[in-house]
Coordinates of C-alpha atoms in Angstrom, one line a residue:
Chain A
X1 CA 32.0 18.4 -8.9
X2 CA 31.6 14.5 -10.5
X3 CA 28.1 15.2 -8.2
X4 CA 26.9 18.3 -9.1
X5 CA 27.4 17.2 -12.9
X6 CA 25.2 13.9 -12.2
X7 CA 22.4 17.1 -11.1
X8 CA 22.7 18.7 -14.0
X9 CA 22.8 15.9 -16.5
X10 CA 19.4 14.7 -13.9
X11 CA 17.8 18.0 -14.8
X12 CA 18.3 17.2 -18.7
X13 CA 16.6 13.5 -18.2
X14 CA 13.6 15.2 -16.0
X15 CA 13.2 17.7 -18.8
X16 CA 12.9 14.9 -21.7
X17 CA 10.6 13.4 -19.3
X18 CA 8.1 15.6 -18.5
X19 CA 8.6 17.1 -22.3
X20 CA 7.4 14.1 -22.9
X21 CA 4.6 12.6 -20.5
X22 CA 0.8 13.6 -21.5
X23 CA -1.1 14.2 -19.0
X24 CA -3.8 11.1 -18.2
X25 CA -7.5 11.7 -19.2
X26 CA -10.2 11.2 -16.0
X27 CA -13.3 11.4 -18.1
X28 CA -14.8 8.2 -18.8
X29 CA -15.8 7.2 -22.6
X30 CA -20.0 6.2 -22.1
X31 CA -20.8 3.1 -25.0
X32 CA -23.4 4.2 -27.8
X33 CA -26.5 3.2 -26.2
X34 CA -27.4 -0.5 -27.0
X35 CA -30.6 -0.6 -29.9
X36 CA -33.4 -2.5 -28.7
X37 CA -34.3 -3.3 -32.4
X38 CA -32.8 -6.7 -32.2
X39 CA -34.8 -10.4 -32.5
X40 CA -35.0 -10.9 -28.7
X41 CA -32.9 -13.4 -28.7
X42 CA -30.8 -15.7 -26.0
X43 CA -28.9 -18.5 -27.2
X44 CA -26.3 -20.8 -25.6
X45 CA -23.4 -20.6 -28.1
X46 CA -20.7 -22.9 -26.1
X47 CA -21.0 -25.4 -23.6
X48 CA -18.0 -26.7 -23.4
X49 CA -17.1 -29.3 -20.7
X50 CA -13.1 -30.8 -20.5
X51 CA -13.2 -34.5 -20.6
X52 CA -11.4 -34.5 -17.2
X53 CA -10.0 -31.7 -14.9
X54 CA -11.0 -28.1 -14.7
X55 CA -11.8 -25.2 -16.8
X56 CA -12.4 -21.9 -15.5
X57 CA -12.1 -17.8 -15.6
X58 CA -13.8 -17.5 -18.9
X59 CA -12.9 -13.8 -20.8
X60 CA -14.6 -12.5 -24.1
X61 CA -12.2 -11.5 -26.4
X62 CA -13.9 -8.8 -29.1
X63 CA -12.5 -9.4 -32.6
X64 CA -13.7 -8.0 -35.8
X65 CA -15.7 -10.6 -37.1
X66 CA -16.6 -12.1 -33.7
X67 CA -15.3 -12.9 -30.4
X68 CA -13.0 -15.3 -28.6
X69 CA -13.9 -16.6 -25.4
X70 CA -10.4 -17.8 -23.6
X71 CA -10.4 -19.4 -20.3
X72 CA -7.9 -21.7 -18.0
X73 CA -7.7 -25.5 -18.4
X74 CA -5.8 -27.9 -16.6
X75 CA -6.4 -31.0 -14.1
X76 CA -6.7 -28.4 -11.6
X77 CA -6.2 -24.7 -10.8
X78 CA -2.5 -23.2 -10.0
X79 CA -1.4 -26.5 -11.3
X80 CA 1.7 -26.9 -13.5
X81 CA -0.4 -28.0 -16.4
X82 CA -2.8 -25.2 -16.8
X83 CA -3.3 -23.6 -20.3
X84 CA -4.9 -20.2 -21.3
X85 CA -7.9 -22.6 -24.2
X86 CA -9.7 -20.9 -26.3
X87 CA -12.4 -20.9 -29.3
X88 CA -13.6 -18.5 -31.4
X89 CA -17.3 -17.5 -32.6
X90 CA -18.3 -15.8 -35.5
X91 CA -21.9 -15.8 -36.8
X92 CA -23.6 -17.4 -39.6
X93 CA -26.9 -16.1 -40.4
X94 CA -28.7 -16.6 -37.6
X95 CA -26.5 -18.6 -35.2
X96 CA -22.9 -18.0 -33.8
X97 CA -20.4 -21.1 -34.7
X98 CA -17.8 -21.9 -32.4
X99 CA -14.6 -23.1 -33.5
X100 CA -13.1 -26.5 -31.4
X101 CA -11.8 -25.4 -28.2
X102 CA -7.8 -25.7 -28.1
X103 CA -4.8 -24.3 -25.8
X104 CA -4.1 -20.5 -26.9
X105 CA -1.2 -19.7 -24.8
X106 CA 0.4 -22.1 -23.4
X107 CA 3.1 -21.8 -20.8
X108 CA 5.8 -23.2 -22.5
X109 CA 5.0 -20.5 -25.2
X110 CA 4.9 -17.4 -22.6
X111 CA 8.4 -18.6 -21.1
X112 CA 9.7 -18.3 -24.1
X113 CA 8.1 -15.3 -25.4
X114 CA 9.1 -12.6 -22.1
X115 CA 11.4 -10.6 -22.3
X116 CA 13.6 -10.8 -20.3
X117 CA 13.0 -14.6 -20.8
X118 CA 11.9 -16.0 -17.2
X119 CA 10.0 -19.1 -15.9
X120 CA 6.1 -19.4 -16.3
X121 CA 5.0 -22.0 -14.5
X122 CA 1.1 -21.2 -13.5
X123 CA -1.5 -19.5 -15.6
X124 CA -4.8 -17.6 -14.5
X125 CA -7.3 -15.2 -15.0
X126 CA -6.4 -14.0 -18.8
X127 CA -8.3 -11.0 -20.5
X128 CA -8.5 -8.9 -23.7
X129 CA -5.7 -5.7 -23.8
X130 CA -8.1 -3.3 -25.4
X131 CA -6.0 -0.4 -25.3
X132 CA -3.9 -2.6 -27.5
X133 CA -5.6 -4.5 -30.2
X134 CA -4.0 -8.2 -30.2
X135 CA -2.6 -8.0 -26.8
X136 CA -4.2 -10.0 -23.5
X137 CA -3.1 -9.6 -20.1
X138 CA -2.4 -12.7 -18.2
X139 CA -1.5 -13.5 -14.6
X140 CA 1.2 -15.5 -14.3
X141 CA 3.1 -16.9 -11.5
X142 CA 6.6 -17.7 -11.8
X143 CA 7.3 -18.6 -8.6
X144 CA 5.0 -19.6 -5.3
X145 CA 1.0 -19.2 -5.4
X146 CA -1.2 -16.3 -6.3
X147 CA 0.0 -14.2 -3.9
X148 CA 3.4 -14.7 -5.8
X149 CA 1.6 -13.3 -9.2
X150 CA 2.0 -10.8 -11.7
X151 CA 0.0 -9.5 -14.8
X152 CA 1.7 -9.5 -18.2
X153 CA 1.0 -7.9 -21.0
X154 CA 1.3 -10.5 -24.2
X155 CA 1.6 -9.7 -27.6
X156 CA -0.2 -12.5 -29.8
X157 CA 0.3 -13.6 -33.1
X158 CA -1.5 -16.7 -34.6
X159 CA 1.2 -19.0 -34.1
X160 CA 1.0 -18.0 -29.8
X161 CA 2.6 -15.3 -28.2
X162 CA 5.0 -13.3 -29.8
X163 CA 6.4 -10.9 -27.0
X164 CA 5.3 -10.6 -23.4
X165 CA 6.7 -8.5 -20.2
X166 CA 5.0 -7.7 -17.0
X167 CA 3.8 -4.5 -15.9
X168 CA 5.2 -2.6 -13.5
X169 CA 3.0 -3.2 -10.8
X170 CA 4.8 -3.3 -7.2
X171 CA 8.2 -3.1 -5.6
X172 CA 7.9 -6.9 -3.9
X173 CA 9.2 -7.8 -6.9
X174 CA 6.9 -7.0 -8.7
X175 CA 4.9 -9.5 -7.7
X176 CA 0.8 -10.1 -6.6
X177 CA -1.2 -8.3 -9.1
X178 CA -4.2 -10.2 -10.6
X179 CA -6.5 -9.0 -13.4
X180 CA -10.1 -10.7 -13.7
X181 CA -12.5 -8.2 -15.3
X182 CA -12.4 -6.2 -18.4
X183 CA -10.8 -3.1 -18.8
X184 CA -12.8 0.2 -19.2
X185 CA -12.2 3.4 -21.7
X186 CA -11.2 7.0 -21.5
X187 CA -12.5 9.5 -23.7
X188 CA -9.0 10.2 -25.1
X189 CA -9.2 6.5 -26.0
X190 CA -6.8 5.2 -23.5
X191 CA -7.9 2.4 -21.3
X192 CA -7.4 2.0 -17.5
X193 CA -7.1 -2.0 -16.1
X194 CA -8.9 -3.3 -13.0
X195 CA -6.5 -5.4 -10.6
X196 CA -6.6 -6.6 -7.5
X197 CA -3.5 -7.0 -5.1
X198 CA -3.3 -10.8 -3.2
X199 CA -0.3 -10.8 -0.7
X200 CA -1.8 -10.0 2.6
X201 CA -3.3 -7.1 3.0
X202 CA -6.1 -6.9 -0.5
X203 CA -7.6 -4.1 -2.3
X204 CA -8.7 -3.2 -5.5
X205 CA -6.9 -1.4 -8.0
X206 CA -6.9 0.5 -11.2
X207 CA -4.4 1.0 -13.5
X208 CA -3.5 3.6 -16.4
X209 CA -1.0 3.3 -19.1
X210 CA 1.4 5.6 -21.3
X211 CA 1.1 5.8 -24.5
X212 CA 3.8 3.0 -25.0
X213 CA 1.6 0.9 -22.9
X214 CA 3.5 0.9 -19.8
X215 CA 2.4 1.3 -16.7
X216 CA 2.1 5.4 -16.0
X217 CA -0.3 5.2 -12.4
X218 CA -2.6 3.1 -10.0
X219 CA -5.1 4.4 -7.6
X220 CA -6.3 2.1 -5.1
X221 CA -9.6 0.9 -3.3
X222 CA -9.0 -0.3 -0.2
X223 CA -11.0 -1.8 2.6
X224 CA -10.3 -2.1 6.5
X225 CA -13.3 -4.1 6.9
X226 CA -12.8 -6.1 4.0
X227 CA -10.8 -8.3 1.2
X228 CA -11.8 -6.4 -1.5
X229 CA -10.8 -7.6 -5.0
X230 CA -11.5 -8.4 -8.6
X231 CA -12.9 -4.7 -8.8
X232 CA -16.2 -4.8 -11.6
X233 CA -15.6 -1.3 -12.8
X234 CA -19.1 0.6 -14.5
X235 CA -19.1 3.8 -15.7
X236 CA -22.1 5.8 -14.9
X237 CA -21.2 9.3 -17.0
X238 CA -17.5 10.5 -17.6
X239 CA -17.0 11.4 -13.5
X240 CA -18.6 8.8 -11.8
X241 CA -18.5 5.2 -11.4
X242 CA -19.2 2.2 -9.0
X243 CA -16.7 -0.7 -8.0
X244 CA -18.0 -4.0 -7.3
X245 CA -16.2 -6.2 -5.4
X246 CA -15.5 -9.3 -4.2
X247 CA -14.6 -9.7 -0.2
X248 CA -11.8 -12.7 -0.5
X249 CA -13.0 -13.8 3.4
X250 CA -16.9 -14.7 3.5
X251 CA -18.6 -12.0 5.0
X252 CA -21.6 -13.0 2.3
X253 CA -21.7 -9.4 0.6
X254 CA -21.3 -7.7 -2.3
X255 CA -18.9 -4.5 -1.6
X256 CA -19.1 -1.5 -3.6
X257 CA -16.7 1.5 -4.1
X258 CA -17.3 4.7 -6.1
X259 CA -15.4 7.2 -7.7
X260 CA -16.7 11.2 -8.5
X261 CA -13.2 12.2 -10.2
X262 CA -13.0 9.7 -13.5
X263 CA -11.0 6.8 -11.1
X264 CA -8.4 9.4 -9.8
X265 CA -10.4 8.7 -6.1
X266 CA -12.5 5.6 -4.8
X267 CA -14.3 5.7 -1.9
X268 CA -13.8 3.0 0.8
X269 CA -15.6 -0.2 -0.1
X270 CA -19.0 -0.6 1.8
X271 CA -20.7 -3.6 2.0
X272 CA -24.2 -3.2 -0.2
X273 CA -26.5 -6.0 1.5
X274 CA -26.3 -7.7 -1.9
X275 CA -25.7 -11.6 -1.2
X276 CA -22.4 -12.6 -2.5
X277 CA -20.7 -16.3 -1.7
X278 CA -16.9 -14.5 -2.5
X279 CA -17.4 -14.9 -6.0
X280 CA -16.8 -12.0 -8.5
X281 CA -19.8 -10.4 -10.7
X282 CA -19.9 -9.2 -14.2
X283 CA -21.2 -5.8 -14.9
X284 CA -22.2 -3.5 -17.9
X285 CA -23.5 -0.1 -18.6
X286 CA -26.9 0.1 -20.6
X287 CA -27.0 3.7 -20.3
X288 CA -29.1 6.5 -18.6
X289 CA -28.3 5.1 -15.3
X290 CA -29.4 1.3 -16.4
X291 CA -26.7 -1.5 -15.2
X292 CA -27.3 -5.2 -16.1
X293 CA -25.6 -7.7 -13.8
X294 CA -24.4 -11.0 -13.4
X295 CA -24.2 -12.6 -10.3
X296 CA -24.2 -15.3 -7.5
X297 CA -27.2 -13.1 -5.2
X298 CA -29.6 -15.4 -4.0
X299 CA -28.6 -16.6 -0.8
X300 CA -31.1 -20.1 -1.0
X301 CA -29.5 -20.4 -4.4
X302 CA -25.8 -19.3 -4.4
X303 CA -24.8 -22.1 -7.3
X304 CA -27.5 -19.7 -9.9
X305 CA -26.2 -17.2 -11.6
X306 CA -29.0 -14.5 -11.5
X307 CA -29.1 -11.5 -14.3
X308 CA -30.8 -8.6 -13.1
X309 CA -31.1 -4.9 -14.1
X310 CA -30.7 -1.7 -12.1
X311 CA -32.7 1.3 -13.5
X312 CA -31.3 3.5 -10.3
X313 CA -27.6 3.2 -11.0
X314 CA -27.1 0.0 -8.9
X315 CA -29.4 1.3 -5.8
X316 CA -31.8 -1.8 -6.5
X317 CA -32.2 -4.4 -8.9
X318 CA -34.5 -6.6 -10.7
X319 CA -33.9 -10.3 -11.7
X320 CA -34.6 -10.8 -15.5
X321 CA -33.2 -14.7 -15.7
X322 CA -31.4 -17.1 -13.7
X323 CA -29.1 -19.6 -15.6
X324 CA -28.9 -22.9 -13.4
X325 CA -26.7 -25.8 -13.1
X326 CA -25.5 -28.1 -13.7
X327 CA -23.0 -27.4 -10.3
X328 CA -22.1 -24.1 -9.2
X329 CA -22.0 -21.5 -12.3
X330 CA -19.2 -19.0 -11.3
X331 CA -16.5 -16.0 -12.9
X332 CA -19.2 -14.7 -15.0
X333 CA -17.9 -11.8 -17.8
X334 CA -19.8 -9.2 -19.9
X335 CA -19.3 -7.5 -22.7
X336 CA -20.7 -5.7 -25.8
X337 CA -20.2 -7.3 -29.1
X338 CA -21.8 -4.6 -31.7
X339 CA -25.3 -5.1 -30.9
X340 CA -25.5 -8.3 -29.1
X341 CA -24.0 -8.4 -25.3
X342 CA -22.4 -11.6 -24.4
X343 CA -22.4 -13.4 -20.9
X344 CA -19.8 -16.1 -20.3
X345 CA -19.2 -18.3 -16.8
X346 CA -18.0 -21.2 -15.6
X347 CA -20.2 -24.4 -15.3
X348 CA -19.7 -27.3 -12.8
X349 CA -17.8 -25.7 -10.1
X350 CA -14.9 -24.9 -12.3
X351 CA -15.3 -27.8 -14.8
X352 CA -17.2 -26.1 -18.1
X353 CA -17.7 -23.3 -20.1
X354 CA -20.4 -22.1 -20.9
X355 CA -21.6 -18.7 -23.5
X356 CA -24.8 -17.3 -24.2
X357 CA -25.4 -14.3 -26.4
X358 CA -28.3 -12.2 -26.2
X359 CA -29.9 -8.9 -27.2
X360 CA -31.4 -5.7 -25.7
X361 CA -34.7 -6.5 -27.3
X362 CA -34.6 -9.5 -25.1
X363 CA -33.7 -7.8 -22.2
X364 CA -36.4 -5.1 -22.9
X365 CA -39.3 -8.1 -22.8
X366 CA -38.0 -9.1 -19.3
Chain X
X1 CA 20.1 -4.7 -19.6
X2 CA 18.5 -7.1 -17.2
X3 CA 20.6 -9.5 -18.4
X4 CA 23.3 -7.4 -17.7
X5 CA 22.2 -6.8 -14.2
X6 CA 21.6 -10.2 -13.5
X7 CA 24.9 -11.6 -14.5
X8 CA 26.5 -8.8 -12.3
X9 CA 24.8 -10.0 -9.6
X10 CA 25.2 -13.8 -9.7
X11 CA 28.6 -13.2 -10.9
X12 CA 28.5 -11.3 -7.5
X13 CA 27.1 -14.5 -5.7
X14 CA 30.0 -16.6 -7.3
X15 CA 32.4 -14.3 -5.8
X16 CA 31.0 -14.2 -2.2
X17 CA 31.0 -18.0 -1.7
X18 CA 34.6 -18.7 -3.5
X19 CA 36.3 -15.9 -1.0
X20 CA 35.0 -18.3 1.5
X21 CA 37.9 -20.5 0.3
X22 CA 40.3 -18.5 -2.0
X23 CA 41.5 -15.0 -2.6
X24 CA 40.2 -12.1 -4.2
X25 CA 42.4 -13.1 -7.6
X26 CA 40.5 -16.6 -7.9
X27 CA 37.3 -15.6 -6.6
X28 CA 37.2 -12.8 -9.2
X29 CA 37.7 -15.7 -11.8
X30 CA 35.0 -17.4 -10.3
X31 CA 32.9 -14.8 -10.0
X32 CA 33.3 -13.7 -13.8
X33 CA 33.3 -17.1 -15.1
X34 CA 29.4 -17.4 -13.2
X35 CA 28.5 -14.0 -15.1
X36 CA 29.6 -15.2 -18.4
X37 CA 27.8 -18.2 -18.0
X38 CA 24.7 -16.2 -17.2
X39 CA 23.9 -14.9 -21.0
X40 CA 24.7 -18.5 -22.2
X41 CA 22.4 -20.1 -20.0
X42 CA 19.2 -17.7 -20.0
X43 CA 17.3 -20.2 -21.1
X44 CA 18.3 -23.1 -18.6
X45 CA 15.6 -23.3 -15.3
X46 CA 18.3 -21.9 -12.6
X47 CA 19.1 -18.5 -14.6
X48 CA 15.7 -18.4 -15.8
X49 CA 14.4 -18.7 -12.8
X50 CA 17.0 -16.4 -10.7
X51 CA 15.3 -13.8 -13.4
X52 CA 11.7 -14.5 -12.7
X53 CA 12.6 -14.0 -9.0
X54 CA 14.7 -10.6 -9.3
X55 CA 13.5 -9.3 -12.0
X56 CA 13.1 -5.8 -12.3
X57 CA 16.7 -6.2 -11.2
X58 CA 17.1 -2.7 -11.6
X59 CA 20.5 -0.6 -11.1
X60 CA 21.0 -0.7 -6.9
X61 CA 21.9 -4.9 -6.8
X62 CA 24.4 -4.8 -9.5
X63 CA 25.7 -1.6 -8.5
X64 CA 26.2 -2.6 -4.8
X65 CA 27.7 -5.7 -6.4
X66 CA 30.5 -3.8 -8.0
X67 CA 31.1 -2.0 -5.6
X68 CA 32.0 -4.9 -2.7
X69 CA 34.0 -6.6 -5.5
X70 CA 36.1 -3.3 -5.8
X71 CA 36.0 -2.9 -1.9
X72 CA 37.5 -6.3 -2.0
X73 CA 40.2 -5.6 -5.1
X74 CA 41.4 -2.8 -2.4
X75 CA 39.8 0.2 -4.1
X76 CA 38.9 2.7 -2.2
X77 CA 34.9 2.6 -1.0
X78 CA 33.6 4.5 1.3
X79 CA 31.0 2.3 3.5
X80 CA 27.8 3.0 4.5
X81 CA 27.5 3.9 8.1
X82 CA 25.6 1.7 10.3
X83 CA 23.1 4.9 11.3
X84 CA 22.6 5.0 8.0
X85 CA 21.4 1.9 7.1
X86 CA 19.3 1.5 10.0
X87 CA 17.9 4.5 8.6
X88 CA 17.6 3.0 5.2
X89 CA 15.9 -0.1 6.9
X90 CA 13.2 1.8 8.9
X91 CA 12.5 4.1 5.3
X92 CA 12.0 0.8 3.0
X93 CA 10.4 -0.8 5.5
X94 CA 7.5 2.1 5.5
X95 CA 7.7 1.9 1.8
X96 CA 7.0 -1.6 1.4
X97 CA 4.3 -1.0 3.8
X98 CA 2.8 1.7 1.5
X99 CA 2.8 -0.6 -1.2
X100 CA 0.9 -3.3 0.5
X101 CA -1.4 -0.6 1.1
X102 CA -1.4 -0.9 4.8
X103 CA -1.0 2.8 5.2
X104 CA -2.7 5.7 2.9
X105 CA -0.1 6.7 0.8
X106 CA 1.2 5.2 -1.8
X107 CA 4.9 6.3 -2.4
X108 CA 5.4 3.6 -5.0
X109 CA 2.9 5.4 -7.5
X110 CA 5.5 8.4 -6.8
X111 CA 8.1 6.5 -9.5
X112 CA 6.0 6.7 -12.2
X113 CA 5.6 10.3 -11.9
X114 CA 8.8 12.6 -14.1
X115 CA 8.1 16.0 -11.9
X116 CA 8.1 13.7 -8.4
X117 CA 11.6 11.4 -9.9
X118 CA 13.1 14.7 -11.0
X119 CA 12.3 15.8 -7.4
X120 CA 13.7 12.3 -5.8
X121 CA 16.9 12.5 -7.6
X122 CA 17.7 15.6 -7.0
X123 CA 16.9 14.9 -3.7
X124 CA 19.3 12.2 -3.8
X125 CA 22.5 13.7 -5.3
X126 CA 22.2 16.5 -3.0
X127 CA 22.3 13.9 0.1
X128 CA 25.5 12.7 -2.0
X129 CA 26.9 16.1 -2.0
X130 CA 26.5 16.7 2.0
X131 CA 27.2 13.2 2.8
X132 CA 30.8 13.3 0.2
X133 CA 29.3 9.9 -1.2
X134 CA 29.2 10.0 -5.1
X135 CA 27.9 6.4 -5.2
X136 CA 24.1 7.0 -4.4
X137 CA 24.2 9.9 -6.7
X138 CA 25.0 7.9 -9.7
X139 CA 22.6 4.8 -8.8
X140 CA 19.7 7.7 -8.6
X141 CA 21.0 9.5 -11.8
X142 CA 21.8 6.2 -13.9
X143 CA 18.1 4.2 -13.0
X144 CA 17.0 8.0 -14.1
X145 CA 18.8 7.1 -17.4
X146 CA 17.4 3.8 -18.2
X147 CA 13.7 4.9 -16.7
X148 CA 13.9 7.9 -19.4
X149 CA 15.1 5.6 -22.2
X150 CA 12.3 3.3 -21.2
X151 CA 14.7 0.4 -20.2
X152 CA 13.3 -2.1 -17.7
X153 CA 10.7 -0.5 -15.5
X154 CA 8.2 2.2 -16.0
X155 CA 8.9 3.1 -12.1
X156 CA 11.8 4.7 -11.4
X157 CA 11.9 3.4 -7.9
X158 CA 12.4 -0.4 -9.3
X159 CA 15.3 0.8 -10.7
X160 CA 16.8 2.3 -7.5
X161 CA 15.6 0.0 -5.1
X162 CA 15.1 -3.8 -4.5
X163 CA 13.5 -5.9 -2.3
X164 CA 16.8 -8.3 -1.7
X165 CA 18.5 -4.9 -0.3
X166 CA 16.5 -6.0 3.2
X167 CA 18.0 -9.0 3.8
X168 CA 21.8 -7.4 2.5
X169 CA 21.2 -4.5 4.6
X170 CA 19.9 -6.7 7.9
X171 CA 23.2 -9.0 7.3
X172 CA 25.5 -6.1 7.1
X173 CA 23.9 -4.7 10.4
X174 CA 24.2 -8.1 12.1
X175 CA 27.8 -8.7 11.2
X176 CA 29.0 -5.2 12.3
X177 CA 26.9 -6.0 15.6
X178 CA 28.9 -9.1 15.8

């Protein structure tokens, strides 16, 4: 009786819940196209280079008036005194001003802010939320390495973070999700999250949330003939998009997954023949098939980072300008910021920051 | 209600290791004195880092935890058989797997779904009913409960299963071996 009681008062909770889920949207949101009416300009806005130790995994943060650019600082990565830094830039006229670089979430601050209130003792690849205005996701590790990760959602006030839990990622405890590049949109104005599991086997992934921002689905990308992560996700119209990956082992190639359903299927990662030294890429939609790059692909120079611009929806590309030195240049990021498009990277081999902020009427004279 | 789930369980661990040297009466003391501490000291490194290593503690650990107190308080529970969690071992096992992605399903994207959970726990109390075991039942229907209120995780299956169940369930085989 007690059981068949627990059934019915199940059937009442399944009813609220379904009542209650939306159905995701598949169909990707395509940017405006990006005017070409600008200056054609390229200027280096930060180069910011920590007196000692390393600074690394750069991420544009859109804001209103500007952007942030947030990254990890610390005498050395996965060590106990890494902080997410940050400056911001807002522009004056004709140039963008950067404010001094300064810790932005700080350990100490994230312990205190999750709920339930647990140990943070490593910080990593941190990026915007922008299905949630004022959010980032972080990785964090509170126990063990990378593998040993997870990727929290934080709340930010001025004063630091305000509230932060991790998603729902995995049943090892919930641990070995990573996040890297920036999330993409859904014409119902939801976002979806590219992550990448760590522990073992690896794979790309992609994520969808609820409408209270919790985690509501993940579809995978998997690889049996590679370590596939940090997924570069581009949309190519509201069905189709293309995957770049990273292959964690060095097997010197980009690999590239597509979908044909809005993310709901990926294909298996294939290698492309695109030189890669295991080092992610930065991607982003021009339109009409046109996708600008950023990336480590010239095998006799695999310390340049090399922009370059596919007219055939990533079939071939052509290099429009190589940033160089000093040391390897690495983690590059872009995004849209109203007209302008911003490129960040690390400098050094992990041990700078570097931004640059350009135009499409400079990318149109190239 | 992590919190709650957390102190049930170390209260739990406080327990087991004092009836390695005193009765049931004092380990209960023990046991409860650990769980009291627990809310105290959330934000001390040992409990905060017991929750960063079990969290999403979910509803199955605290829930088995009562439940060996009672058995030990002389209630009456009915224990698993051993063909059953040999069963149970094999099943997570192939989950865990699916997770990690080294097979092509993925039955952990199944807990975020409310048509395949209502399917699960139904699934689940009527294994209760044929089997005469209530508890399972109300672990399925209760994680149910907090997943719908949106307490803890947004995957039902966190809140029914956990990875520490491996290494109770692989003890509990060995010692009935032995």
């Amino acid at each position: 009786m007690a059981i068949l009681a627990l059934a019915a008062l199940s059937i009442g909770l399944s009813a609220v819940a379904i009542r209650r889920d939306r159905p995701l949207c598949w169909r990707f949101a395509l940017p405006d196209p990006l005017s070409v009416n600008g200056k054609g300009r390229f200027s280096t806005v930060l180069d910011h280079r920590p007196e000692a130790g390393q600074a690394h995994a750069p991420a544009i943060v859109p804001r209103e008036d500007g952007f942030s650019v947030l990254w990890f600082q610390g005498s050395a990565e996965a060590q106990p005194d890494v902080d997410i830094w940050g400056v911001d830039l807002q522009r004056h006229g004709d140039t963008w001003l950067a404010s001094k670089p300064a810790p932005h979430l700080t350990r100490a601050g994230l312990g205190r802010a999750m709920a339930p209130h647990q140990l943070v003792v490593t910080l990593g690849n941190t990026i915007a939320h922008d299905g949630r205005p004022g959010h980032l996701l972080a990785t964090v590790v509170s126990v063990g390495g990378w593998a040993m990760a997870a990727i929290a959602d934080v709340a930010m006030a001025r004063g630091g973070p305000v509230n932060a839990r991790k998603l729902d990622l995995s049943p090892i405890l919930n641990r070995s999700f990573l996040v890297k590049s920036p999330m993409l949109g859904y014409e119902d104005g939801s976002h979806a999250l590219p992550a990448y599991f760590e522990m073992g086997p690896t794979f790309g992934a992609l994520v969808r949330f609820d409408e209270a921002g919790c985690v509501r689905d993940r579809r995978w990308m998997r690889s049996r003939r590679a370590k596939a992560i940090q997924p570069m996700i581009v949309a190519l119209d509201a069905r189709r998009a293309l995957a770049f990956l990273r292959d964690f082992d060095r097997s010197d190639t980009l690999w590239l997954s597509r979908t044909e359903d809005g993310g709901q299927g990926w294909s298996a990662p294939e290698p492309t023949g695109q030189y890669n030294p295991s080092a992610p890429v930065a991607a982003l939609a021009l339109g009409e098939g046109r996708i600008l790059m950023a990336a480590n692909d010239d095998a006799g120079a695999p310390d340049a980072l090399v922009l370059s611009v596919s007219e055939d929806e990533g079939a071939t590309w052509r290099e429009v300008h190589r940033l160089t030195g000093p040391g390897a240049l690495r983690y590059p990021m872009l995004r849209r910021v109203g007209d302008e498009i911003v490129l960040v990277h690390s400098t050094g081999g992990k041990h700078g920051i570097a931004t640059h902020v350009f135009d499409a009427a400079w990318l149109a004279e190239r | 209600m992590e919190w709650t789930g957390l102190a049930i369980v170390l209260g739990w661990a406080g327990f087991a290791l004092a009836s390695l040297w005193i009765g049931s009466a004092g380990a209960s003391a023990a046991g409860g004195t650990v769980a009291a501490l627990v809310p105290l000291l959330r934000r001390s490194i040992p409990v905060a880092g017991a929750m960063a290593l079990l969290s999403p503690v979910g509803v199955m650990l605290p829930a088995l935890a009562l439940r060996d107190m009672a058995a030990a308080w002389g209630l009456p529970v009915m224990p698993f058989g051993t063909f059953e969690i040999s069963v149970f071992l094999a099943a997570y096992a192939a989950f865990i797997a699916s997770a990690m992605g080294l097979v092509p399903v993925d039955l952990y994207r199944l807990g975020y779904a409310p048509g395949a959970v209502a399917a699960m726990v139904l699934m689940v109390c009527a294994y209760g009913l044929a089997a005469g075991s209530l508890f399972l039942p109300l672990v399925a229907v209760a994680g149910q409960a907090l997943w719908v209120a949106r307490l803890g995780s947004s995957n039902w299956l966190d809140h029914v299963l956990h990875a520490a169940l491996v290494p109770v369930a692989v003890v509990t085989l060995v010692l009935r071996v032995v």
